[in-house]
PDB file of N, CA, C and O in Angstrom, chain B, residues numbered from 101:
ATOM      1  N   ALA B 101       6.968  -1.144   1.325  1.00  0.00           N
ATOM      2  CA  ALA B 101       7.922  -2.164   1.742  1.00  0.00           C
ATOM      3  C   ALA B 101       8.799  -1.616   2.857  1.00  0.00           C
ATOM      4  O   ALA B 101       9.083  -0.420   2.916  1.00  0.00           O
ATOM      5  N   THR B 102       9.210  -2.488   3.714  1.00  0.00           N
ATOM      6  CA  THR B 102      10.091  -2.083   4.807  1.00  0.00           C
ATOM      7  C   THR B 102      11.542  -2.252   4.364  1.00  0.00           C
ATOM      8  O   THR B 102      11.839  -3.084   3.507  1.00  0.00           O
ATOM      9  N   PRO B 103      12.436  -1.469   4.945  1.00  0.00           N
ATOM     10  CA  PRO B 103      13.857  -1.589   4.561  1.00  0.00           C
ATOM     11  C   PRO B 103      14.472  -2.879   5.096  1.00  0.00           C
ATOM     12  O   PRO B 103      13.928  -3.526   5.991  1.00  0.00           O
ATOM     13  N   LEU B 104      15.616  -3.231   4.524  1.00  0.00           N
ATOM     14  CA  LEU B 104      16.345  -4.408   4.990  1.00  0.00           C
ATOM     15  C   LEU B 104      17.088  -4.063   6.267  1.00  0.00           C
ATOM     16  O   LEU B 104      17.543  -2.932   6.442  1.00  0.00           O
ATOM     17  N   ASN B 105      17.211  -5.042   7.164  1.00  0.00           N
ATOM     18  CA  ASN B 105      17.981  -4.803   8.383  1.00  0.00           C
ATOM     19  C   ASN B 105      19.460  -4.998   8.099  1.00  0.00           C
ATOM     20  O   ASN B 105      19.842  -5.204   6.947  1.00  0.00           O
ATOM     21  N   SER B 106      20.291  -4.938   9.112  1.00  0.00           N
ATOM     22  CA  SER B 106      21.740  -5.011   8.933  1.00  0.00           C
ATOM     23  C   SER B 106      22.206  -6.351   8.362  1.00  0.00           C
ATOM     24  O   SER B 106      23.321  -6.455   7.851  1.00  0.00           O
ATOM     25  N   LYS B 107      21.358  -7.369   8.447  1.00  0.00           N
ATOM     26  CA  LYS B 107      21.708  -8.686   7.907  1.00  0.00           C
ATOM     27  C   LYS B 107      21.082  -8.933   6.538  1.00  0.00           C
ATOM     28  O   LYS B 107      21.136 -10.049   6.022  1.00  0.00           O
ATOM     29  N   GLY B 108      20.484  -7.889   5.947  1.00  0.00           N
ATOM     30  CA  GLY B 108      19.893  -8.023   4.623  1.00  0.00           C
ATOM     31  C   GLY B 108      18.531  -8.691   4.622  1.00  0.00           C
ATOM     32  O   GLY B 108      18.095  -9.206   3.593  1.00  0.00           O
ATOM     33  N   ILE B 109      17.856  -8.689   5.758  1.00  0.00           N
ATOM     34  CA  ILE B 109      16.551  -9.329   5.883  1.00  0.00           C
ATOM     35  C   ILE B 109      15.471  -8.257   6.022  1.00  0.00           C
ATOM     36  O   ILE B 109      15.622  -7.327   6.814  1.00  0.00           O
ATOM     37  N   ARG B 110      14.401  -8.377   5.272  1.00  0.00           N
ATOM     38  CA  ARG B 110      13.287  -7.443   5.393  1.00  0.00           C
ATOM     39  C   ARG B 110      12.387  -7.918   6.519  1.00  0.00           C
ATOM     40  O   ARG B 110      11.895  -9.046   6.496  1.00  0.00           O
ATOM     41  N   VAL B 111      12.172  -7.065   7.496  1.00  0.00           N
ATOM     42  CA  VAL B 111      11.349  -7.397   8.652  1.00  0.00           C
ATOM     43  C   VAL B 111       9.881  -7.170   8.301  1.00  0.00           C
ATOM     44  O   VAL B 111       9.527  -6.158   7.697  1.00  0.00           O
ATOM     45  N   MET B 112       9.034  -8.119   8.685  1.00  0.00           N
ATOM     46  CA  MET B 112       7.597  -7.973   8.423  1.00  0.00           C
ATOM     47  C   MET B 112       7.010  -6.855   9.276  1.00  0.00           C
ATOM     48  O   MET B 112       7.431  -6.645  10.413  1.00  0.00           O
ATOM     49  N   THR B 113       6.040  -6.146   8.723  1.00  0.00           N
ATOM     50  CA  THR B 113       5.354  -5.081   9.453  1.00  0.00           C
ATOM     51  C   THR B 113       4.285  -5.704  10.359  1.00  0.00           C
ATOM     52  O   THR B 113       3.892  -6.852  10.149  1.00  0.00           O
ATOM     53  N   PRO B 114       3.814  -4.955  11.364  1.00  0.00           N
ATOM     54  CA  PRO B 114       2.717  -5.475  12.186  1.00  0.00           C
ATOM     55  C   PRO B 114       1.483  -5.819  11.344  1.00  0.00           C
ATOM     56  O   PRO B 114       0.796  -6.798  11.636  1.00  0.00           O
ATOM     57  N   ASN B 115       1.196  -5.037  10.316  1.00  0.00           N
ATOM     58  CA  ASN B 115       0.051  -5.319   9.446  1.00  0.00           C
ATOM     59  C   ASN B 115       0.222  -6.671   8.738  1.00  0.00           C
ATOM     60  O   ASN B 115      -0.737  -7.433   8.612  1.00  0.00           O
ATOM     61  N   GLU B 116       1.436  -6.961   8.280  1.00  0.00           N
ATOM     62  CA  GLU B 116       1.693  -8.253   7.633  1.00  0.00           C
ATOM     63  C   GLU B 116       1.528  -9.404   8.626  1.00  0.00           C
ATOM     64  O   GLU B 116       1.006 -10.460   8.268  1.00  0.00           O
ATOM     65  N   TRP B 117       1.968  -9.208   9.870  1.00  0.00           N
ATOM     66  CA  TRP B 117       1.793 -10.245  10.883  1.00  0.00           C
ATOM     67  C   TRP B 117       0.306 -10.476  11.163  1.00  0.00           C
ATOM     68  O   TRP B 117      -0.136 -11.611  11.342  1.00  0.00           O
ATOM     69  N   GLY B 118      -0.456  -9.381  11.198  1.00  0.00           N
ATOM     70  CA  GLY B 118      -1.898  -9.507  11.419  1.00  0.00           C
ATOM     71  C   GLY B 118      -2.575 -10.298  10.318  1.00  0.00           C
ATOM     72  O   GLY B 118      -3.455 -11.116  10.586  1.00  0.00           O
ATOM     73  N   LYS B 119      -2.166 -10.056   9.075  1.00  0.00           N
ATOM     74  CA  LYS B 119      -2.726 -10.807   7.944  1.00  0.00           C
ATOM     75  C   LYS B 119      -2.314 -12.279   8.006  1.00  0.00           C
ATOM     76  O   LYS B 119      -3.131 -13.169   7.770  1.00  0.00           O
ATOM     77  N   LEU B 120      -1.041 -12.525   8.325  1.00  0.00           N
ATOM     78  CA  LEU B 120      -0.526 -13.895   8.401  1.00  0.00           C
ATOM     79  C   LEU B 120      -1.282 -14.714   9.438  1.00  0.00           C
ATOM     80  O   LEU B 120      -1.503 -15.909   9.240  1.00  0.00           O
ATOM     81  N   GLN B 121      -1.678 -14.089  10.536  1.00  0.00           N
ATOM     82  CA  GLN B 121      -2.351 -14.805  11.617  1.00  0.00           C
ATOM     83  C   GLN B 121      -3.872 -14.744  11.527  1.00  0.00           C
ATOM     84  O   GLN B 121      -4.560 -15.229  12.426  1.00  0.00           O
ATOM     85  N   GLY B 122      -4.405 -14.161  10.467  1.00  0.00           N
ATOM     86  CA  GLY B 122      -5.846 -14.176  10.260  1.00  0.00           C
ATOM     87  C   GLY B 122      -6.612 -13.083  10.971  1.00  0.00           C
ATOM     88  O   GLY B 122      -7.843 -13.108  10.973  1.00  0.00           O
ATOM     89  N   PHE B 123      -5.930 -12.124  11.573  1.00  0.00           N
ATOM     90  CA  PHE B 123      -6.630 -11.031  12.239  1.00  0.00           C
ATOM     91  C   PHE B 123      -7.091  -9.987  11.230  1.00  0.00           C
ATOM     92  O   PHE B 123      -8.222  -9.507  11.309  1.00  0.00           O
ATOM     93  N   ILE B 124      -6.244  -9.639  10.300  1.00  0.00           N
ATOM     94  CA  ILE B 124      -6.535  -8.593   9.321  1.00  0.00           C
ATOM     95  C   ILE B 124      -6.977  -9.246   8.016  1.00  0.00           C
ATOM     96  O   ILE B 124      -6.287 -10.114   7.481  1.00  0.00           O
ATOM     97  N   GLY B 125      -8.112  -8.831   7.518  1.00  0.00           N
ATOM     98  CA  GLY B 125      -8.619  -9.342   6.245  1.00  0.00           C
ATOM     99  C   GLY B 125      -9.280 -10.706   6.333  1.00  0.00           C
ATOM    100  O   GLY B 125      -9.557 -11.316   5.301  1.00  0.00           O
ATOM    101  N   TYR B 126      -9.542 -11.204   7.546  1.00  0.00           N
ATOM    102  CA  TYR B 126     -10.141 -12.531   7.669  1.00  0.00           C
ATOM    103  C   TYR B 126     -11.059 -12.629   8.884  1.00  0.00           C
ATOM    104  O   TYR B 126     -12.278 -12.705   8.729  1.00  0.00           O
ATOM    105  N   GLY B 127     -10.502 -12.627  10.069  1.00  0.00           N
ATOM    106  CA  GLY B 127     -11.263 -12.909  11.281  1.00  0.00           C
ATOM    107  C   GLY B 127     -12.168 -11.792  11.758  1.00  0.00           C
ATOM    108  O   GLY B 127     -13.123 -12.041  12.494  1.00  0.00           O
ATOM    109  N   PHE B 128     -11.885 -10.568  11.349  1.00  0.00           N
ATOM    110  CA  PHE B 128     -12.662  -9.430  11.836  1.00  0.00           C
ATOM    111  C   PHE B 128     -13.270  -8.633  10.685  1.00  0.00           C
ATOM    112  O   PHE B 128     -13.344  -7.407  10.753  1.00  0.00           O
ATOM    113  N   VAL B 129     -13.702  -9.316   9.635  1.00  0.00           N
ATOM    114  CA  VAL B 129     -14.359  -8.662   8.514  1.00  0.00           C
ATOM    115  C   VAL B 129     -15.865  -8.865   8.675  1.00  0.00           C
ATOM    116  O   VAL B 129     -16.352  -9.994   8.731  1.00  0.00           O
ATOM    117  N   GLU B 130     -16.588  -7.754   8.749  1.00  0.00           N
ATOM    118  CA  GLU B 130     -18.045  -7.802   8.898  1.00  0.00           C
ATOM    119  C   GLU B 130     -18.683  -7.032   7.751  1.00  0.00           C
ATOM    120  O   GLU B 130     -18.422  -5.843   7.567  1.00  0.00           O
ATOM    121  N   ASN B 131     -19.521  -7.721   6.983  1.00  0.00           N
ATOM    122  CA  ASN B 131     -20.175  -7.114   5.815  1.00  0.00           C
ATOM    123  C   ASN B 131     -19.157  -6.493   4.868  1.00  0.00           C
ATOM    124  O   ASN B 131     -19.392  -5.421   4.310  1.00  0.00           O
ATOM    125  N   GLY B 132     -18.036  -7.164   4.690  1.00  0.00           N
ATOM    126  CA  GLY B 132     -17.001  -6.695   3.782  1.00  0.00           C
ATOM    127  C   GLY B 132     -16.127  -5.581   4.316  1.00  0.00           C
ATOM    128  O   GLY B 132     -15.299  -5.042   3.582  1.00  0.00           O
ATOM    129  N   VAL B 133     -16.295  -5.223   5.586  1.00  0.00           N
ATOM    130  CA  VAL B 133     -15.531  -4.122   6.173  1.00  0.00           C
ATOM    131  C   VAL B 133     -14.593  -4.664   7.257  1.00  0.00           C
ATOM    132  O   VAL B 133     -15.019  -5.410   8.139  1.00  0.00           O
ATOM    133  N   GLU B 134     -13.325  -4.287   7.184  1.00  0.00           N
ATOM    134  CA  GLU B 134     -12.335  -4.678   8.184  1.00  0.00           C
ATOM    135  C   GLU B 134     -12.630  -3.965   9.493  1.00  0.00           C
ATOM    136  O   GLU B 134     -12.757  -2.741   9.520  1.00  0.00           O
ATOM    137  N   THR B 135     -12.740  -4.729  10.587  1.00  0.00           N
ATOM    138  CA  THR B 135     -13.040  -4.116  11.880  1.00  0.00           C
ATOM    139  C   THR B 135     -11.903  -4.252  12.884  1.00  0.00           C
ATOM    140  O   THR B 135     -11.984  -3.693  13.978  1.00  0.00           O
ATOM    141  N   PHE B 136     -10.842  -4.983  12.536  1.00  0.00           N
ATOM    142  CA  PHE B 136      -9.719  -5.150  13.463  1.00  0.00           C
ATOM    143  C   PHE B 136      -8.815  -3.927  13.418  1.00  0.00           C
ATOM    144  O   PHE B 136      -8.463  -3.448  12.341  1.00  0.00           O
ATOM    145  N   SER B 137      -8.445  -3.431  14.575  1.00  0.00           N
ATOM    146  CA  SER B 137      -7.466  -2.343  14.655  1.00  0.00           C
ATOM    147  C   SER B 137      -6.919  -2.254  16.069  1.00  0.00           C
ATOM    148  O   SER B 137      -7.547  -2.705  17.027  1.00  0.00           O
ATOM    149  N   PHE B 138      -5.758  -1.674  16.179  1.00  0.00           N
ATOM    150  CA  PHE B 138      -5.178  -1.339  17.477  1.00  0.00           C
ATOM    151  C   PHE B 138      -5.496   0.118  17.752  1.00  0.00           C
ATOM    152  O   PHE B 138      -5.669   0.897  16.815  1.00  0.00           O
ATOM    153  N   PRO B 139      -5.576   0.504  19.016  1.00  0.00           N
ATOM    154  CA  PRO B 139      -5.697   1.927  19.325  1.00  0.00           C
ATOM    155  C   PRO B 139      -4.488   2.681  18.749  1.00  0.00           C
ATOM    156  O   PRO B 139      -3.387   2.131  18.708  1.00  0.00           O
ATOM    157  N   PRO B 140      -4.675   3.912  18.313  1.00  0.00           N
ATOM    158  CA  PRO B 140      -3.588   4.642  17.634  1.00  0.00           C
ATOM    159  C   PRO B 140      -2.338   4.848  18.489  1.00  0.00           C
ATOM    160  O   PRO B 140      -1.246   5.007  17.942  1.00  0.00           O
ATOM    161  N   GLU B 141      -2.469   4.848  19.805  1.00  0.00           N
ATOM    162  CA  GLU B 141      -1.302   5.084  20.661  1.00  0.00           C
ATOM    163  C   GLU B 141      -0.431   3.848  20.882  1.00  0.00           C
ATOM    164  O   GLU B 141       0.618   3.946  21.519  1.00  0.00           O
ATOM    165  N   ILE B 142      -0.846   2.686  20.368  1.00  0.00           N
ATOM    166  CA  ILE B 142      -0.074   1.452  20.534  1.00  0.00           C
ATOM    167  C   ILE B 142       1.127   1.469  19.585  1.00  0.00           C
ATOM    168  O   ILE B 142       0.977   1.690  18.383  1.00  0.00           O
ATOM    169  N   SER B 143       2.307   1.236  20.136  1.00  0.00           N
ATOM    170  CA  SER B 143       3.531   1.248  19.324  1.00  0.00           C
ATOM    171  C   SER B 143       3.646  -0.031  18.495  1.00  0.00           C
ATOM    172  O   SER B 143       3.022  -1.045  18.808  1.00  0.00           O
ATOM    173  N   ASP B 144       4.454   0.032  17.430  1.00  0.00           N
ATOM    174  CA  ASP B 144       4.692  -1.167  16.623  1.00  0.00           C
ATOM    175  C   ASP B 144       5.302  -2.273  17.470  1.00  0.00           C
ATOM    176  O   ASP B 144       4.981  -3.447  17.286  1.00  0.00           O
ATOM    177  N   CYS B 145       6.175  -1.907  18.389  1.00  0.00           N
ATOM    178  CA  CYS B 145       6.791  -2.907  19.275  1.00  0.00           C
ATOM    179  C   CYS B 145       5.721  -3.668  20.058  1.00  0.00           C
ATOM    180  O   CYS B 145       5.778  -4.893  20.164  1.00  0.00           O
ATOM    181  N   GLN B 146       4.761  -2.951  20.596  1.00  0.00           N
ATOM    182  CA  GLN B 146       3.686  -3.591  21.349  1.00  0.00           C
ATOM    183  C   GLN B 146       2.800  -4.431  20.437  1.00  0.00           C
ATOM    184  O   GLN B 146       2.320  -5.488  20.847  1.00  0.00           O
ATOM    185  N   LYS B 147       2.578  -3.976  19.210  1.00  0.00           N
ATOM    186  CA  LYS B 147       1.785  -4.759  18.242  1.00  0.00           C
ATOM    187  C   LYS B 147       2.465  -6.096  17.958  1.00  0.00           C
ATOM    188  O   LYS B 147       1.809  -7.137  17.936  1.00  0.00           O
ATOM    189  N   TYR B 148       3.788  -6.065  17.738  1.00  0.00           N
ATOM    190  CA  TYR B 148       4.525  -7.310  17.517  1.00  0.00           C
ATOM    191  C   TYR B 148       4.355  -8.254  18.709  1.00  0.00           C
ATOM    192  O   TYR B 148       4.152  -9.456  18.534  1.00  0.00           O
ATOM    193  N   LYS B 149       4.438  -7.708  19.908  1.00  0.00           N
ATOM    194  CA  LYS B 149       4.281  -8.529  21.113  1.00  0.00           C
ATOM    195  C   LYS B 149       2.883  -9.138  21.186  1.00  0.00           C
ATOM    196  O   LYS B 149       2.732 -10.311  21.529  1.00  0.00           O
ATOM    197  N   GLN B 150       1.868  -8.348  20.867  1.00  0.00           N
ATOM    198  CA  GLN B 150       0.492  -8.851  20.925  1.00  0.00           C
ATOM    199  C   GLN B 150       0.271  -9.973  19.917  1.00  0.00           C
ATOM    200  O   GLN B 150      -0.335 -10.992  20.247  1.00  0.00           O
ATOM    201  N   PHE B 151       0.758  -9.793  18.691  1.00  0.00           N
ATOM    202  CA  PHE B 151       0.618 -10.866  17.699  1.00  0.00           C
ATOM    203  C   PHE B 151       1.430 -12.094  18.107  1.00  0.00           C
ATOM    204  O   PHE B 151       1.018 -13.225  17.853  1.00  0.00           O
ATOM    205  N   GLY B 152       2.584 -11.871  18.739  1.00  0.00           N
ATOM    206  CA  GLY B 152       3.410 -12.987  19.201  1.00  0.00           C
ATOM    207  C   GLY B 152       2.757 -13.782  20.317  1.00  0.00           C
ATOM    208  O   GLY B 152       3.060 -14.962  20.494  1.00  0.00           O
ATOM    209  N   ASN B 153       1.864 -13.155  21.071  1.00  0.00           N
ATOM    210  CA  ASN B 153       1.171 -13.823  22.168  1.00  0.00           C
ATOM    211  C   ASN B 153      -0.185 -14.383  21.764  1.00  0.00           C
ATOM    212  O   ASN B 153      -0.949 -14.829  22.620  1.00  0.00           O
ATOM    213  N   SER B 154      -0.486 -14.367  20.492  1.00  0.00           N
ATOM    214  CA  SER B 154      -1.805 -14.816  20.048  1.00  0.00           C
ATOM    215  C   SER B 154      -1.705 -16.138  19.290  1.00  0.00           C
ATOM    216  O   SER B 154      -0.615 -16.596  18.946  1.00  0.00           O
ATOM    217  N   VAL B 155      -2.845 -16.727  19.043  1.00  0.00           N
ATOM    218  CA  VAL B 155      -2.940 -17.947  18.245  1.00  0.00           C
ATOM    219  C   VAL B 155      -3.659 -17.586  16.957  1.00  0.00           C
ATOM    220  O   VAL B 155      -4.642 -16.845  16.979  1.00  0.00           O
ATOM    221  N   ALA B 156      -3.180 -18.099  15.845  1.00  0.00           N
ATOM    222  CA  ALA B 156      -3.766 -17.784  14.545  1.00  0.00           C
ATOM    223  C   ALA B 156      -5.238 -18.201  14.500  1.00  0.00           C
ATOM    224  O   ALA B 156      -5.583 -19.329  14.851  1.00  0.00           O
ATOM    225  N   ILE B 157      -6.091 -17.285  14.067  1.00  0.00           N
ATOM    226  CA  ILE B 157      -7.533 -17.535  14.008  1.00  0.00           C
ATOM    227  C   ILE B 157      -7.876 -18.750  13.151  1.00  0.00           C
ATOM    228  O   ILE B 157      -8.691 -19.566  13.581  1.00  0.00           O
ATOM    229  N   PRO B 158      -7.290 -18.916  11.946  1.00  0.00           N
ATOM    230  CA  PRO B 158      -7.616 -20.113  11.162  1.00  0.00           C
ATOM    231  C   PRO B 158      -7.257 -21.411  11.885  1.00  0.00           C
ATOM    232  O   PRO B 158      -7.948 -22.416  11.711  1.00  0.00           O
ATOM    233  N   ALA B 159      -6.204 -21.414  12.683  1.00  0.00           N
ATOM    234  CA  ALA B 159      -5.835 -22.625  13.436  1.00  0.00           C
ATOM    235  C   ALA B 159      -6.890 -22.950  14.482  1.00  0.00           C
ATOM    236  O   ALA B 159      -7.231 -24.116  14.680  1.00  0.00           O
ATOM    237  N   ILE B 160      -7.407 -21.928  15.150  1.00  0.00           N
ATOM    238  CA  ILE B 160      -8.466 -22.139  16.142  1.00  0.00           C
ATOM    239  C   ILE B 160      -9.726 -22.673  15.463  1.00  0.00           C
ATOM    240  O   ILE B 160     -10.368 -23.592  15.972  1.00  0.00           O
ATOM    241  N   GLN B 161     -10.075 -22.095  14.315  1.00  0.00           N
ATOM    242  CA  GLN B 161     -11.283 -22.543  13.607  1.00  0.00           C
ATOM    243  C   GLN B 161     -11.180 -24.000  13.186  1.00  0.00           C
ATOM    244  O   GLN B 161     -12.131 -24.764  13.353  1.00  0.00           O
ATOM    245  N   GLU B 162     -10.041 -24.387  12.645  1.00  0.00           N
ATOM    246  CA  GLU B 162      -9.890 -25.770  12.196  1.00  0.00           C
ATOM    247  C   GLU B 162      -9.898 -26.736  13.378  1.00  0.00           C
ATOM    248  O   GLU B 162     -10.447 -27.832  13.273  1.00  0.00           O
ATOM    249  N   THR B 163      -9.302 -26.348  14.488  1.00  0.00           N
ATOM    250  CA  THR B 163      -9.321 -27.183  15.692  1.00  0.00           C
ATOM    251  C   THR B 163     -10.752 -27.352  16.199  1.00  0.00           C
ATOM    252  O   THR B 163     -11.157 -28.452  16.575  1.00  0.00           O
ATOM    253  N   ALA B 164     -11.512 -26.261  16.206  1.00  0.00           N
ATOM    254  CA  ALA B 164     -12.906 -26.333  16.653  1.00  0.00           C
ATOM    255  C   ALA B 164     -13.736 -27.234  15.736  1.00  0.00           C
ATOM    256  O   ALA B 164     -14.559 -28.014  16.216  1.00  0.00           O
ATOM    257  N   LYS B 165     -13.529 -27.132  14.432  1.00  0.00           N
ATOM    258  CA  LYS B 165     -14.260 -27.994  13.480  1.00  0.00           C
ATOM    259  C   LYS B 165     -13.949 -29.463  13.740  1.00  0.00           C
ATOM    260  O   LYS B 165     -14.848 -30.304  13.720  1.00  0.00           O
ATOM    261  N   LEU B 166     -12.675 -29.770  13.985  1.00  0.00           N
ATOM    262  CA  LEU B 166     -12.276 -31.152  14.255  1.00  0.00           C
ATOM    263  C   LEU B 166     -12.900 -31.653  15.553  1.00  0.00           C
ATOM    264  O   LEU B 166     -13.380 -32.784  15.616  1.00  0.00           O
ATOM    265  N   LEU B 167     -12.893 -30.813  16.591  1.00  0.00           N
ATOM    266  CA  LEU B 167     -13.491 -31.209  17.866  1.00  0.00           C
ATOM    267  C   LEU B 167     -15.001 -31.480  17.711  1.00  0.00           C
ATOM    268  O   LEU B 167     -15.520 -32.460  18.244  1.00  0.00           O
ATOM    269  N   ILE B 168     -15.675 -30.620  16.993  1.00  0.00           N
ATOM    270  CA  ILE B 168     -17.113 -30.816  16.766  1.00  0.00           C
ATOM    271  C   ILE B 168     -17.366 -32.116  16.012  1.00  0.00           C
ATOM    272  O   ILE B 168     -18.277 -32.873  16.351  1.00  0.00           O
ATOM    273  N   LYS B 169     -16.565 -32.367  15.000  1.00  0.00           N
ATOM    274  CA  LYS B 169     -16.716 -33.591  14.210  1.00  0.00           C
ATOM    275  C   LYS B 169     -16.490 -34.834  15.091  1.00  0.00           C
ATOM    276  O   LYS B 169     -17.244 -35.804  15.014  1.00  0.00           O
ATOM    277  N   LYS B 170     -15.455 -34.790  15.917  1.00  0.00           N
ATOM    278  CA  LYS B 170     -15.150 -35.947  16.778  1.00  0.00           C
ATOM    279  C   LYS B 170     -16.214 -36.139  17.856  1.00  0.00           C
ATOM    280  O   LYS B 170     -16.545 -37.275  18.196  1.00  0.00           O
ATOM    281  N   LEU B 171     -16.751 -35.049  18.396  1.00  0.00           N
ATOM    282  CA  LEU B 171     -17.774 -35.159  19.425  1.00  0.00           C
ATOM    283  C   LEU B 171     -19.100 -35.686  18.876  1.00  0.00           C
ATOM    284  O   LEU B 171     -19.911 -36.227  19.627  1.00  0.00           O
ATOM    285  N   GLN B 172     -19.321 -35.532  17.587  1.00  0.00           N
ATOM    286  CA  GLN B 172     -20.554 -36.017  16.975  1.00  0.00           C
ATOM    287  C   GLN B 172     -20.516 -37.504  16.679  1.00  0.00           C
ATOM    288  O   GLN B 172     -21.551 -38.083  16.349  1.00  0.00           O
ATOM    289  N   LEU B 173     -19.364 -38.139  16.784  1.00  0.00           N
ATOM    290  CA  LEU B 173     -19.248 -39.577  16.494  1.00  0.00           C
ATOM    291  C   LEU B 173     -19.916 -40.426  17.547  1.00  0.00           C
ATOM    292  O   LEU B 173     -19.906 -41.653  17.449  1.00  0.00           O
TER     293      LEU B 173
END
């Protein structure tokens, strides 16, 4: 667990953000093995920025399914 900040709020870790957005444990699992990772030299600050600039994988999948369904009509 991460410590509370000065306002008593626990800040999510980059790993938690990755799970929330479908990168970790969902979008990059091949044959039961997690394949998503950042290079080891990437700072947590940069990881937060990268997740902040991304779109959640499950949202993209559901949008694509809807588009396919509508195009088939």
